[in-house]
Every structure is written in C-alpha cells, then in structure tokens.
Coordinates of C-alpha atoms in Angstrom, one line a residue:
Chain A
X48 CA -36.0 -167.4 103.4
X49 CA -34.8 -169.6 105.7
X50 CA -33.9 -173.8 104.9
X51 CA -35.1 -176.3 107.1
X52 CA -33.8 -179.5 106.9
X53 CA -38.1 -180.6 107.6
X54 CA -38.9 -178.6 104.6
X55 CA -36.8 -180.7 102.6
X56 CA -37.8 -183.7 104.0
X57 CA -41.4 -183.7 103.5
X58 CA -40.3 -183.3 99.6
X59 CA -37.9 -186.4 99.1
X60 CA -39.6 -189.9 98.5
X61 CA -39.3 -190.6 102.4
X62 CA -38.7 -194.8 101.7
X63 CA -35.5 -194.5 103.1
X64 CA -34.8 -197.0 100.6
X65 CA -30.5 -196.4 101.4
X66 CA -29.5 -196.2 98.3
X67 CA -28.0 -192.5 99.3
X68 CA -25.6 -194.3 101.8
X69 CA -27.8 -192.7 104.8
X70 CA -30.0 -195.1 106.9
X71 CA -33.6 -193.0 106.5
X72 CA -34.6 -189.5 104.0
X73 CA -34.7 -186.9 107.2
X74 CA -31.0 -188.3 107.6
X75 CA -30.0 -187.3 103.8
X76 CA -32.1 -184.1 104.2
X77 CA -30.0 -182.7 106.8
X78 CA -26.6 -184.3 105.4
X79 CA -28.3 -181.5 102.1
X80 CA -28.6 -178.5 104.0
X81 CA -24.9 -179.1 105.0
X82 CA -23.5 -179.7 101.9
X83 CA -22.7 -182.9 102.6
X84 CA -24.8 -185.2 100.0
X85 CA -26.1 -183.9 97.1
X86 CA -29.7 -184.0 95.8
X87 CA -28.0 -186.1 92.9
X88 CA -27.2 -189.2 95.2
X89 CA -31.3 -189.5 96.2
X90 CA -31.6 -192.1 93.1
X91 CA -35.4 -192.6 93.0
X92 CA -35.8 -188.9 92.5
X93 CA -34.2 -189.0 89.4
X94 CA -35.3 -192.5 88.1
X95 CA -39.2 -192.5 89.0
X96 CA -41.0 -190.0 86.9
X97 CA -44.1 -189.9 89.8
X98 CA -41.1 -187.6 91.6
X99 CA -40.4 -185.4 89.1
X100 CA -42.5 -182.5 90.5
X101 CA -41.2 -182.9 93.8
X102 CA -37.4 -182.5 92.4
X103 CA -38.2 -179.4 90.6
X104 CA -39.4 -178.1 93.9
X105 CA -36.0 -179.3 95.6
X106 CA -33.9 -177.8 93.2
X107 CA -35.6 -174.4 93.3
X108 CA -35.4 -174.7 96.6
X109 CA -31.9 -175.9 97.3
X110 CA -30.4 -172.9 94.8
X111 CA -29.3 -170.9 98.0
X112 CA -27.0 -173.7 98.8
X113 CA -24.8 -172.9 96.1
X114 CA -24.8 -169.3 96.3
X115 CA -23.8 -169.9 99.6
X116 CA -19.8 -169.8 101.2
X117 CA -18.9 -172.9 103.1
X118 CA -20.4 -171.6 106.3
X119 CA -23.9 -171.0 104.9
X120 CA -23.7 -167.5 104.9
X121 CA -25.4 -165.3 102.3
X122 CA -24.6 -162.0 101.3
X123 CA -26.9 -160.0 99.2
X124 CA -24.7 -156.7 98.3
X125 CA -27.7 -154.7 97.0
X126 CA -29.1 -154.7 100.3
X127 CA -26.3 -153.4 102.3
X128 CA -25.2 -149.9 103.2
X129 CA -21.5 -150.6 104.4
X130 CA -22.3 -149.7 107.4
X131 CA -19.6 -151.9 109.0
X132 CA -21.5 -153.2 112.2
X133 CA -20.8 -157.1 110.9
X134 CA -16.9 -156.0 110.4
X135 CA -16.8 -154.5 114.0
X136 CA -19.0 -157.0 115.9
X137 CA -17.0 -160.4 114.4
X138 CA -15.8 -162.4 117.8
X139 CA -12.8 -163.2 115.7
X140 CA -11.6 -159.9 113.9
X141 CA -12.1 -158.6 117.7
X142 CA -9.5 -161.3 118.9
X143 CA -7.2 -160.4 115.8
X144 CA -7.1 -157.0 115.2
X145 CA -8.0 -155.3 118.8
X146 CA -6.2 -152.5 117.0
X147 CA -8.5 -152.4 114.1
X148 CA -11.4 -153.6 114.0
X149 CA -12.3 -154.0 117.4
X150 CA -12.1 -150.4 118.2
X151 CA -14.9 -149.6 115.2
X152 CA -12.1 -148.9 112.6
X153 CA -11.8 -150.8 109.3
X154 CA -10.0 -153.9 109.9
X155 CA -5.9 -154.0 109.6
X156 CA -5.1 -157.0 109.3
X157 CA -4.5 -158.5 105.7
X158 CA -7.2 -161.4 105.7
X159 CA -10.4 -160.7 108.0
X160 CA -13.5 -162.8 107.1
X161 CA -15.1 -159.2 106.1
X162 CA -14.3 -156.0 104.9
X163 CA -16.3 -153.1 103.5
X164 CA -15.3 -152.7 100.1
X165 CA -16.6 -150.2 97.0
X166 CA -19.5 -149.2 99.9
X167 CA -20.8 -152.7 100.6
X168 CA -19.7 -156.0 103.0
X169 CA -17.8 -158.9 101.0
X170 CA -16.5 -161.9 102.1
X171 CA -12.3 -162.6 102.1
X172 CA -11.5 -164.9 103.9
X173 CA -14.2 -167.6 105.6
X174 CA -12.0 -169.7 106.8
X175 CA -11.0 -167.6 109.5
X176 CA -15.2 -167.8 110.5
X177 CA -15.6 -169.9 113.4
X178 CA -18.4 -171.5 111.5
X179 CA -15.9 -173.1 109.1
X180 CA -14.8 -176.9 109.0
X181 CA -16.0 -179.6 111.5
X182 CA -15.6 -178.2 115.1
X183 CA -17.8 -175.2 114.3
X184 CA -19.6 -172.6 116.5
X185 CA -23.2 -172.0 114.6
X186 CA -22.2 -168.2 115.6
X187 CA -24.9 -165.8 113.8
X188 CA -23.4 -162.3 115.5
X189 CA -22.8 -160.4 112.3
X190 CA -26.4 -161.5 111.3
X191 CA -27.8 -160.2 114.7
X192 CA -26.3 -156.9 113.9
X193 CA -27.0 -156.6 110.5
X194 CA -30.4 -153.9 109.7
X195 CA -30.4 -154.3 106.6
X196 CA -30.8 -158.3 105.8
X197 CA -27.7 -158.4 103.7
X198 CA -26.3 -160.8 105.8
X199 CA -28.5 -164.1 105.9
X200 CA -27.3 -168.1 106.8
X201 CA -28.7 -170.7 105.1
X202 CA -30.8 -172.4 108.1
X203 CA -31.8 -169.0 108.8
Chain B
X215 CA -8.2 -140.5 103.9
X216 CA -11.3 -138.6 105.7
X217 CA -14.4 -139.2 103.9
X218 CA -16.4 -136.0 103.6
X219 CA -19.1 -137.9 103.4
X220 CA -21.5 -136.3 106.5
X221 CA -20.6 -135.4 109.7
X222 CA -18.5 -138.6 111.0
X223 CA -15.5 -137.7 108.9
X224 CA -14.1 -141.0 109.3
X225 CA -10.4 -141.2 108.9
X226 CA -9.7 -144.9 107.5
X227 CA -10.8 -144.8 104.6
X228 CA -8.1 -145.8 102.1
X229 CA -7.6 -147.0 98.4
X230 CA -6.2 -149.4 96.9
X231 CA -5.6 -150.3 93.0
X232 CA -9.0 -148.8 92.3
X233 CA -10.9 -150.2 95.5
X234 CA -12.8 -147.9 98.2
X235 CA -12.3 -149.7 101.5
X236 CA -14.0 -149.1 104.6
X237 CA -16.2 -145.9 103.3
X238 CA -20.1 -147.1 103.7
X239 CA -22.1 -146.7 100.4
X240 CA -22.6 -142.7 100.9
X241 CA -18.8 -141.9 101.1
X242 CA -17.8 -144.9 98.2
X243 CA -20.2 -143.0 96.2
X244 CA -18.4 -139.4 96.7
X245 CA -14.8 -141.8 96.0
X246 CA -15.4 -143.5 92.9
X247 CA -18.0 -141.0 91.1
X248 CA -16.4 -137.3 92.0
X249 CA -15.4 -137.5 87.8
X250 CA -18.8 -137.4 86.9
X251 CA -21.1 -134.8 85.8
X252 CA -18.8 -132.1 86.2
X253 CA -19.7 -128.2 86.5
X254 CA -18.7 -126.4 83.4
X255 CA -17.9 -122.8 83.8
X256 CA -21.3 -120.5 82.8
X257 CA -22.4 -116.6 82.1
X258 CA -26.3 -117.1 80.9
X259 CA -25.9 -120.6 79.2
X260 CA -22.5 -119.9 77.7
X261 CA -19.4 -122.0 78.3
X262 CA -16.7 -119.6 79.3
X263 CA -13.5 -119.4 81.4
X264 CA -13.3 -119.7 85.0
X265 CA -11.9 -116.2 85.7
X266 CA -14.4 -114.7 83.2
X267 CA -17.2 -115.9 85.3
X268 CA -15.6 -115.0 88.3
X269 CA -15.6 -111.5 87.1
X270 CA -18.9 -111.6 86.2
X271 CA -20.2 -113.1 89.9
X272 CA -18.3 -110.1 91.2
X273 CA -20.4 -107.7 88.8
X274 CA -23.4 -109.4 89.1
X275 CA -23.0 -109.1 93.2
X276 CA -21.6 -105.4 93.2
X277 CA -25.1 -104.7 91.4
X278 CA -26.8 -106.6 93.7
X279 CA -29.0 -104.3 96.1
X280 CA -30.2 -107.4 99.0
X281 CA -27.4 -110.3 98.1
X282 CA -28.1 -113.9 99.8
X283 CA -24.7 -116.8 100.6
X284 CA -25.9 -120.4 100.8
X285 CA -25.1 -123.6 100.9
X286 CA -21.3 -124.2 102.0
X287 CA -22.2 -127.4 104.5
X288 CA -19.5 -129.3 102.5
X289 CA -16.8 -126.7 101.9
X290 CA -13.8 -126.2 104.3
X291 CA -14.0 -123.8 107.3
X292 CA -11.5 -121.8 105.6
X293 CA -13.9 -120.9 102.9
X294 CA -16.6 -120.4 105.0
X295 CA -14.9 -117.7 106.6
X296 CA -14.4 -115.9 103.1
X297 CA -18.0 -116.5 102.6
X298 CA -18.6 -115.4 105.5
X299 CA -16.0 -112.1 104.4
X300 CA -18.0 -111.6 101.6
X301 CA -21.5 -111.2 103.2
X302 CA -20.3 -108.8 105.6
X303 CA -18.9 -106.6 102.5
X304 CA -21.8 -107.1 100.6
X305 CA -24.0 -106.5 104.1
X306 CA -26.4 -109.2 102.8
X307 CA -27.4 -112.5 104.8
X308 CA -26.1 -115.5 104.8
X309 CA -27.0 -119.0 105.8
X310 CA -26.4 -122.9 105.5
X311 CA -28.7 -125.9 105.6
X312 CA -28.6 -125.9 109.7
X313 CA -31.7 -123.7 109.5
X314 CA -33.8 -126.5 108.3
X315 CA -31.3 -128.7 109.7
X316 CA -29.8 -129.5 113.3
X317 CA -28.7 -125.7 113.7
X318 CA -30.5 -125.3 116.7
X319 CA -29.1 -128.8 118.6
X320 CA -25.5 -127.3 117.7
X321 CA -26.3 -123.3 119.0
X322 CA -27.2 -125.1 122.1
X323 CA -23.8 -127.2 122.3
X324 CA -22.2 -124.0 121.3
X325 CA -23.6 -122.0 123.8
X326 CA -22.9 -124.4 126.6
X327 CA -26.8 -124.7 127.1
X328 CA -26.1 -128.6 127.6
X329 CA -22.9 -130.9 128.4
X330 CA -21.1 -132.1 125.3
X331 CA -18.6 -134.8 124.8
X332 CA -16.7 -136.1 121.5
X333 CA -17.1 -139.1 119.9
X334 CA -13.9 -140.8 120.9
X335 CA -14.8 -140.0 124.5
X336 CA -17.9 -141.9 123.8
X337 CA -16.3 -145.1 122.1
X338 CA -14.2 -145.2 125.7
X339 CA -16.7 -144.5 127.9
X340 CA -20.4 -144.5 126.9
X341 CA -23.1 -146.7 128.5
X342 CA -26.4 -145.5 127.7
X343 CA -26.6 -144.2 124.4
X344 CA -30.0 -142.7 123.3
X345 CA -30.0 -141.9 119.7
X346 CA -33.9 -139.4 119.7
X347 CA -35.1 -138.8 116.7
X348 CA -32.6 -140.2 114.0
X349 CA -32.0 -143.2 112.0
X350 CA -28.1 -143.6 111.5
X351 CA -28.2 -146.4 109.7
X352 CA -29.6 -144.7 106.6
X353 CA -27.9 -140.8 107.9
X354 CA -24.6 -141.9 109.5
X355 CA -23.9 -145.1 108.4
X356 CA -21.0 -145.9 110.5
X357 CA -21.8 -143.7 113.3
X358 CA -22.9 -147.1 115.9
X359 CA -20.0 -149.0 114.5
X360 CA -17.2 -146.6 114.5
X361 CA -17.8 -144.4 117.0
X362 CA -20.6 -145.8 119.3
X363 CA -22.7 -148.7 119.9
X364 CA -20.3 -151.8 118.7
X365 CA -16.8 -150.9 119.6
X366 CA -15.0 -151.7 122.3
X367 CA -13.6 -148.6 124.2
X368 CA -11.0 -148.3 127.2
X369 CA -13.7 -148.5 130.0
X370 CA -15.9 -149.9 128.1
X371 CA -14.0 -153.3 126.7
X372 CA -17.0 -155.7 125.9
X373 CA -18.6 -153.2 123.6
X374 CA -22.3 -153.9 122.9
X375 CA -22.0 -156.8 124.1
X376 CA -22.7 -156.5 127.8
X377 CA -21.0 -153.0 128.4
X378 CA -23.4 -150.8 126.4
X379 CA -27.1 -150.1 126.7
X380 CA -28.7 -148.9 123.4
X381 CA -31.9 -146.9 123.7
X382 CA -33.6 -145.4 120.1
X383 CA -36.7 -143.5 120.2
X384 CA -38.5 -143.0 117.2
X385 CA -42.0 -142.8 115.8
X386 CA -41.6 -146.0 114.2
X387 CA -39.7 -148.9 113.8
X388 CA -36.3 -147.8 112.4
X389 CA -33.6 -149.9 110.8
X390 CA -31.3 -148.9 114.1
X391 CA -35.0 -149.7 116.3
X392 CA -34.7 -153.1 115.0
X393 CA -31.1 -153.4 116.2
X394 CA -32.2 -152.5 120.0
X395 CA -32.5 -155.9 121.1
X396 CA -30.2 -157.2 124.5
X397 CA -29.3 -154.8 126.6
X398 CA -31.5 -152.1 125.0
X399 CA -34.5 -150.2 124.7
X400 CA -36.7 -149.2 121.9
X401 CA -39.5 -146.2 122.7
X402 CA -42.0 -145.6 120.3
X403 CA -43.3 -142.2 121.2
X404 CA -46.1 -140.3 119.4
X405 CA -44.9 -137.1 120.8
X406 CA -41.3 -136.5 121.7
X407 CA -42.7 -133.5 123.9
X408 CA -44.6 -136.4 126.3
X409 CA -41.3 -138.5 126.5
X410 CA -39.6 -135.3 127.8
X411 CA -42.2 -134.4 129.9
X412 CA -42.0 -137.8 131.2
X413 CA -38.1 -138.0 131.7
X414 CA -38.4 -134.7 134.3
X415 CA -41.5 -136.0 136.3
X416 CA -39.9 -139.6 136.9
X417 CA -37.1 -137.4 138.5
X418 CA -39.3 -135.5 140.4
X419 CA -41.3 -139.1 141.5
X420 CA -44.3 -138.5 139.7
X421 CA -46.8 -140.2 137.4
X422 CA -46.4 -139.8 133.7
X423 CA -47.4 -141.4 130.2
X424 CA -44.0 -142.8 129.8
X425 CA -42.7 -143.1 133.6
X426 CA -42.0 -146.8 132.9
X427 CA -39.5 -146.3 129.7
X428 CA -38.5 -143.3 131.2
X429 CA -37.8 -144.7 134.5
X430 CA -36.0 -147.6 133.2
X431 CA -33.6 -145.7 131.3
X432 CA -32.7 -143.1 134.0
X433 CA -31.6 -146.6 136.4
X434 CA -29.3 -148.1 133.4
X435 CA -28.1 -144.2 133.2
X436 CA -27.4 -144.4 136.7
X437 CA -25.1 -147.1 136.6
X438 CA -22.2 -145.2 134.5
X439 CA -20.5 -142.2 135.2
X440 CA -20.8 -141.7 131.1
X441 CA -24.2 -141.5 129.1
X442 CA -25.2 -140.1 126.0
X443 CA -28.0 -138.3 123.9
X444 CA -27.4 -138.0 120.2
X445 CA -30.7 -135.6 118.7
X446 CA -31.7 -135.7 115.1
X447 CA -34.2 -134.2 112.9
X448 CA -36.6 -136.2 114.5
X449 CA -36.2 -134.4 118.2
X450 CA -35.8 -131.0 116.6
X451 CA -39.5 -131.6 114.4
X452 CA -41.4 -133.7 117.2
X453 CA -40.2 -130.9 120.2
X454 CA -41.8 -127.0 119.4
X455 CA -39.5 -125.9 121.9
X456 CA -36.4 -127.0 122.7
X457 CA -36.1 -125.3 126.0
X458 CA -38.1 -127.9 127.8
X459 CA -35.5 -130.3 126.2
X460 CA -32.4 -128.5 127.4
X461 CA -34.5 -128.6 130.7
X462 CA -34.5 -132.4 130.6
X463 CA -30.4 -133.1 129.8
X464 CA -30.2 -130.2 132.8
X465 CA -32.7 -132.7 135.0
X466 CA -31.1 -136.1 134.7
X467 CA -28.0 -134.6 135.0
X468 CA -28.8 -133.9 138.8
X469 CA -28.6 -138.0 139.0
X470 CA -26.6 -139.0 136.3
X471 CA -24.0 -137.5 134.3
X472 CA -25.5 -136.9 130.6
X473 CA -24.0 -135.4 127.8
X474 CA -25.9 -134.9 124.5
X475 CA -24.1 -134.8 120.9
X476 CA -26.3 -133.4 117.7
X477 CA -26.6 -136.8 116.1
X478 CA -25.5 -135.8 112.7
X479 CA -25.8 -134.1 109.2
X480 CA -23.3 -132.4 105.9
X481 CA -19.9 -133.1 106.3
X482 CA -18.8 -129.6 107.7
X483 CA -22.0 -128.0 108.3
X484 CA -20.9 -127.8 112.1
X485 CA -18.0 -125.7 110.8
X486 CA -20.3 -123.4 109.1
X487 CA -22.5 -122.9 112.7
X488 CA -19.1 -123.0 114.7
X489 CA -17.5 -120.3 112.1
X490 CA -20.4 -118.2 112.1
X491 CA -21.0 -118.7 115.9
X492 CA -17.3 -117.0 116.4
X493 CA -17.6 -113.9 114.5
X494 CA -21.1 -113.0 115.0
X495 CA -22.7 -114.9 118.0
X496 CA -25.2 -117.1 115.8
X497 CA -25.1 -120.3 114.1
X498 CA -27.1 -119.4 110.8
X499 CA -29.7 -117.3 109.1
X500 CA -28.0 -114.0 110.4
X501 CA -28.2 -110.5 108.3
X502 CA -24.7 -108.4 108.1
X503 CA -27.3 -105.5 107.5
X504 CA -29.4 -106.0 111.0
X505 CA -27.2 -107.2 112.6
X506 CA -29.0 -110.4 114.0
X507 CA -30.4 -113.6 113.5
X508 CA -33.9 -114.3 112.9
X509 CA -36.3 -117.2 111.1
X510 CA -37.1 -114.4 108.4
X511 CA -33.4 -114.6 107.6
X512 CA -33.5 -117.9 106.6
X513 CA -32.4 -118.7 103.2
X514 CA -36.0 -120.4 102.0
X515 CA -37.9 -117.6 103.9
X516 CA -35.9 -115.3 102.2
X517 CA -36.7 -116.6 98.8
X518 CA -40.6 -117.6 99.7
X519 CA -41.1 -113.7 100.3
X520 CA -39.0 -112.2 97.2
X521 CA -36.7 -110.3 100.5
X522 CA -33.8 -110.9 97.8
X523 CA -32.4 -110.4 94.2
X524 CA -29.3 -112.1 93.9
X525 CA -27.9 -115.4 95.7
X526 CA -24.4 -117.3 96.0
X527 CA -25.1 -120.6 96.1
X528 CA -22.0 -122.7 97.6
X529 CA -21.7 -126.5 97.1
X530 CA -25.6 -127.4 97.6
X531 CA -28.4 -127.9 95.0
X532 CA -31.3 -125.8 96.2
X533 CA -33.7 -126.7 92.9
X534 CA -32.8 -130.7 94.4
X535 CA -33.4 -130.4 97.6
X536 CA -36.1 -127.5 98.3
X537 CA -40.3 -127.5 97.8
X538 CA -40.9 -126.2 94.1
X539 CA -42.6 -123.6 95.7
X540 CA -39.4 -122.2 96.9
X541 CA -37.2 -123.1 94.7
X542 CA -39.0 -121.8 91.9
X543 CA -38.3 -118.6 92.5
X544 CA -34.9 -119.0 92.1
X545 CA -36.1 -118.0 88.7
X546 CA -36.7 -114.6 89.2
X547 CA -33.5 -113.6 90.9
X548 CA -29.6 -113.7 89.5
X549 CA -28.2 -116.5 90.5
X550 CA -24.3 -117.2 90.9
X551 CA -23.8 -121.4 91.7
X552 CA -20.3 -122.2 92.4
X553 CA -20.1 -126.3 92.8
X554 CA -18.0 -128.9 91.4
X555 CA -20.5 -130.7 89.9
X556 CA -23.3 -129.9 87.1
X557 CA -26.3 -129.7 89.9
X558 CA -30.1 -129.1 88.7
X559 CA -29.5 -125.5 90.5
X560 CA -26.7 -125.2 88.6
X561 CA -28.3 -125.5 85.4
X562 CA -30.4 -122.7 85.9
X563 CA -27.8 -120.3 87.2
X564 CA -26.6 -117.4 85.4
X565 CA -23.3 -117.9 86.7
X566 CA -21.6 -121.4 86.8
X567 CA -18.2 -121.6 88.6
X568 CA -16.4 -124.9 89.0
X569 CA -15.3 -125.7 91.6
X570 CA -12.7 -128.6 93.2
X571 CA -14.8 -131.3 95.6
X572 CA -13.6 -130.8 99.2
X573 CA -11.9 -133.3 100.9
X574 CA -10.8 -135.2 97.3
X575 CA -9.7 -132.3 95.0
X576 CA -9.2 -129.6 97.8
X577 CA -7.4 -129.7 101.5
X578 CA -8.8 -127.7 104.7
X579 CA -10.5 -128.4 107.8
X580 CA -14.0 -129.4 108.2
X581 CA -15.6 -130.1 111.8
X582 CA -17.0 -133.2 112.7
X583 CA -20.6 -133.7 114.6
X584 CA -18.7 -133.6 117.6
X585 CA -17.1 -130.3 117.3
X586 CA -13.6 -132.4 116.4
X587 CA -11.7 -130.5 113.8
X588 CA -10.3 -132.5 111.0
X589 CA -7.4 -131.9 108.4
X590 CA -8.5 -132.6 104.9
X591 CA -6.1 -135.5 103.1
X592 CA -6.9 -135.1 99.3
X593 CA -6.0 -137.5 96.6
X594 CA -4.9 -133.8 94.7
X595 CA -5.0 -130.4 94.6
X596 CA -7.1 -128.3 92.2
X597 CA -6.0 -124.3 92.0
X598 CA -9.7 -123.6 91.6
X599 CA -11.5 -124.8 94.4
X600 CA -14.2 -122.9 97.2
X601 CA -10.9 -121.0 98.7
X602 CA -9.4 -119.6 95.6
X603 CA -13.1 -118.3 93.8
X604 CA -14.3 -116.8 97.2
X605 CA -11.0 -114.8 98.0
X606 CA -11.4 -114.0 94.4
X607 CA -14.5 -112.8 95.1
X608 CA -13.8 -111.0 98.2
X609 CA -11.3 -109.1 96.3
X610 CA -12.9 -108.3 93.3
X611 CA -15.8 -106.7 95.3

C-alpha cells in the first residue's frame, strides 16, 4: 500500500506546536515519509496519553519505512519471478553496461543497482539509483515494468 | 551456462560461490535443486544396478508386441535421435509433449507454412510484437526481457521505450496484459477465431467485430519493415483450425512484413519436432509401423484406448502431468521410466533407470523456440545419462 504524506497527517496532533523543529505537522509529515525526522521528534505524541492511539496507528503504519532502502523502494522477493524486466529496463544499467544489460542480458558490470540472483531481483548497489541522495529523479521505471508487484516505492 | 530451463535457453547464466545469477525462478530451481530426489535404479520395486535394469528394459521391450517412446522434451537432440533409432527397430510409435503442446505452431514453421525469424533477429529489429495466446511471464520468464520487448537492439536502440509496440491478446487480463501500457495494445478476445477473422477483413476493407484493434495494429505494423507473432497454447486451443491462421500471417504479409515464432514450451522439445521432422516428415505422434502421423498416435490416445502394452518414458512424469483417467492406465501396461529424478511416474514403473539431468550433468545440443541450436555447457559429466542408456538400448535390442 501506498504512503501519503496526507495519511500521516491527519494522524499527528496537527498543533504545529514546533517543537519537532518544522514550522506546522503536514511539514513534519512529509519530512517522515522521507526519512528525514522521525516519528520520535513529534514530542506530544509521546507525552499526551489522549495520542496514544493515534501513535500506534503511525507506527504500524510507518513500518514500511524501515524495510525500505534509501530510495524508498521495496522489494518483496516472494512475489517475484526473476524475470529480469526491472534489470533490463534501469535508465542507468542501460547507460553502464550497453553491453550487458541493455541488450536483455544479465548485467556485467560488478555493482548494478539490481541483479537476479538464486531466481529472484535483489538490490546491490542503490546508490547508483538515480533516486539516491538530494538531486534525485523520482524515477519509477523498474516499477512500471514490474507484473508481479515485487517491486513497490514507498509513496507508491 | 545455458539454462535448460524451457525453450529460451538463455546463455548467461553463471555461478558463483554457490549463487544462481541471472536464471529466473524456473531455471534457479533446476540449478540449486538437481541433487534432490534422485532416481534410484528399479526392476519391480527393487533397487538394482543400472546395467541390470538396462537389460531388463531391453527384455521387457523385445517382448513387447505394440511398444510406445515418450517424453524426451528435455533430453538432447542426440538422444532423441536414438529414441527415435529405437522406435523404428521396435516399429512402435513415438511421441513428445508437442502433441498436446505447440507441435502444430512448430510443423507449420517447419514446413515453411509461415515466415519465421530468430530471437536475436527480433531483439535487433522487432517493432510490433504480438504475443496470442500466452503468458510469458509465468511460461518464459525472460522471454520480453531478454529476447524481446525491453532490450535495446541495433535498429531498434530505444527498446520499449518508444521503438517497440507491444500487443498481447488474451482472454483475460494476463500478468504480461497488464504490462501493455504506452506504446501498446491489449485485445481481450472471446474467440481467437473472430480476431483472425477480423485481421483478414480489415485488409480486405471490410467491417468486422474487431476491425478497430485489428486495424490499429496492422498501421503500427506498417510502420517497420520487422513484426512479430509469437503463438502459445492459448492460439493453438481458441483456433479449431489453424489454416485460417496461417491464412492471416499470409494476409498481412501482403502489407507488412510479419513473421511468427511459436511462443514457447520444454527446453528442447523443438529438437524433438525438428529431429523427428528430418527423418520422417512429421513433428510427433508418428507410428514406425504405419508409417504416418495421426491424432490416434498420440501418446495419451494411445493409452486412453489400451492401443499399447509397453512404454519408454524419457525425462517426463506422465502420472504428474496427465488426467487420472489416462494416466491410470499406466497401470496396466510395463512400464520402463528412465529420468534423473524420482518422478510420481517413476514410482510406479517396473523399470527405473537413472539418468544424468541435461544441460547440468550431461552435454549436447538442444534447440531453442526459435529453431537456434545450442551447445550444452554442464557443470559435469555423468557416464550414465539419456545418450549412454538409449544406445544401450538400441544395441541390446
């Protein structure tokens, strides 16, 4: 299921009380869903008991966040066939390995984002993604191309 | 490594300390569990020797007054033409999974009936791509990435991207449907016979059910100088007859050029049709004794109507895979398995030979989907594989 960052807000205390650092709560809910705050730092959550349920909710529903790499994707091996499509579609393994990859093989160079491995897709190296760090791309190819659902990001 | 996998035979597979890379979750499977559930060698429940029941097969068949062959979809074209040896001495039938299978969409490559291509002329130079009838991403896993859909070819260098057009027609809404999105086309059809139908009358300029699909997909075919059908189970079932199919590839090949590849199946079961094809002018189902091919000769028809009393069963599991009805009466005939594993048919066989896996345990050739022939690379070499026991055989009798 997909995380939206309204979802979220309509769960926090919405005072925007500041004393997260962030001038309102739909602020800090987005800062969430990127990983930059953590549900911690929302004091009154934790502190006034008339919250409680609505944390519990949170942290249910935040638990993707940390099965999540730093670009938000999720991969749910049970669902996947190894079919490749994510491996061969990947705007960057088709700028690396135009030998490899790019041509529908299995990729050769030594550190593409995916591989197929044992029969199913697993992540090596994300920070090749173009979803990684602070100028990223919110690409979503491999997701696109992906029949299975194995492949999933967290806003969706 | 090739994976023997199915038909696709794709050649990168490697591995490395213990790790399976690039083969989907069919051909990992046939990587990391070939050690498993081994066939033991068998005469009527008892463990024996390999050569012992070898010698007993040969017995068993030399009695044998109408002998059956079966199976050997994922054995090496150089077995199949022993097995193949050993029908014609025996004068009994012999036949593969085709008969059920795609048999009929490979007779009508074989034949020249329609235009083929391979798969690497594809990846270079495919545009339309219908995929009729078939789901790859549950059959062929890696057929659309490897060979098809998503890689970039020589003509075609922005892949699916804008320099492919996708088309699937099924009855429903397939895992590769759902991938038909830009540049594409999903038909649902209720019967494939209407959507053929409907492909000739767009040429000819009139009205039919499907004349807008149809019409669309003849002006994207248009554009290329390179399209392609590939036909599964689901075009062989949904069309009665496949003449007014070959008809249609003829049709839009008057305004487009169209080739059509069988979509895809066993590992080497087009080696089987292709083998076959050579010596005797059919794919499958043929009897050495009439001399011809016919539905009757079919390997389940065969056993639905008690025709025979003894069958060699090569690398498939008949009790798995057929209705009880028919497999059943496996029962009441000799039975002589020879598999590397400890299959259900197996189990109930009078005579159990193990056998080496192809591909892993055993080197050869096997023939991909698109008629490509492909060395074997195996990890190692077993002395008793599908070769050894059938020229055994073959000389014994």
């Amino acid at each position: 299921m997909a995380l939206n960052p309204m979802d979220i807000y309509k769960l926090l205390p919405k005072t925007n009380c500041k004393k997260c650092g962030e001038a309102t709560c739909m602020s800090f809910a987005f800062k969430l869903l990127n990983r930059e705050k953590k549900l911690e730092d929302c004091k009154p959550l934790y502190e006034d008991k008339k919250y409680e349920r609505q944390r519990k909710k949170l942290e249910e529903m935040l638990k993707p966040l940390e099965e999540a790499t730093e670009t938000g994707l999720i991969v749910d091996e049970s669902l996947c066939t190894g079919c490749g499509n994510c491996v061969v579609v990947c705007p960057v393994h088709v700028e690396k390995d135009p030998k490899g990859a790019a041509i529908g093989n299995g990729p050769t160079i030594d550190d593409p984002i995916l591989r197929v491995e044992d029969g199913v897709v697993r992540v090596v190296n994300m920070k090749a993604c173009r979803r990684y760090g602070k100028n990223r791309i919110l690409c979503v190819v491999c997701r696109e191309n992906c029949p299975s659902d194995a492949i999933r990001f967290l806003e969706g | 490594m090739i994976c023997p996998g199915c038909s696709c035979l794709c050649d990168d597979v490697h591995i490395k300390e213990g790790k399976v890379f690039n083969a989907c979750r069919r051909g990992e499977g046939i990587f990391s569990k070939y050690k498993e559930n081994r066939a033991v060698a068998r005469v009527d429940g008892r463990e024996v020797d390999a050569d012992t029941a070898i010698e007993k097969a040969v017995e068993i068949l030399k009695d044998s007054k109408n002998p059956a062959i079966y199976g050997l979809d994922t054995t090496v074209v150089e077995a199949q033409k022993l097995a193949i040896d050993v029908a014609e001495k025996l004068n009994g039938y012999i036949d593969d999974n085709s008969s059920f299978c795609l048999g009929e969409l490979v007779e009508a490559v074989l034949k020249g009936e329609v235009p083929t291509a391979t798969l690497d002329d594809v990846r270079d130079n495919a545009y339309v791509l219908v995929y009729w009838g078939t789901n790859p991403y549950h059959s062929l896993s890696r057929h659309m990435s490897k060979y098809t859909y998503y890689p970039r070819g020589k003509k075609r260098p922005r892949g699916y991207d804008e320099d492919r057009f996708l088309v699937v027609v099924d009855v429903r809404k397939s895992e590769t449907a759902v991938l038909a999105k830009k540049n594409a086309k999903f038909i649902r059809v209720d019967d494939d016979a209407e959507l053929v139908d409907s492909f000739i009358k767009v040429i000819d300029g009139r009205a039919a059910k499907y004349a807008k699909e149809a019409g669309m997909v003849i002006n994207e075919m248009k554009k290329a100088d390179f399209n392609v059908i590939f036909g599964g189970l689901g075009l062989k079932y949904g069309l009665k007859d496949l003449n007014k199919f070959k008809e249609m590839v003829k049709k839009l090949n008057e305004v487009a050029k169209v080739y059509f590849i069988p979509a895809g199946f066993h590992g080497n079961m087009r080696g089987f049709n292709e083998t076959l094809f050579e010596r005797v002018g059919y794919v499958n189902r043929y009897s050495f004794r009439d001399g011809r091919s016919d539905e009757e000769f079919s390997f389940t028809e065969l056993l639905k109507n008690e025709k025979i009393d003894t069958a060699l069963i090569i690398g498939t599991d008949p009790v798995y895979s057929l209705p009880f009805e028919v497999s059943s009466k496996l029962g009441k005939i000799k039975t002589i398995v020879v598999d590397p594993r400890m299959s259900f048919t197996a189990r109930i066989a009078d005579v159990v030979i193990p056998s080496a896996v192809s591909g892993l345990e055993a080197g050869g050739t096997m023939v991909r989907s698109d008629g490509i022939r492909v060395k074997l690379e195996p990890l190692e070499e077993r002395e008793v594989n599908d070769v050894y026991i059938l020229s055994r055989i073959k000389e014994g009798l």
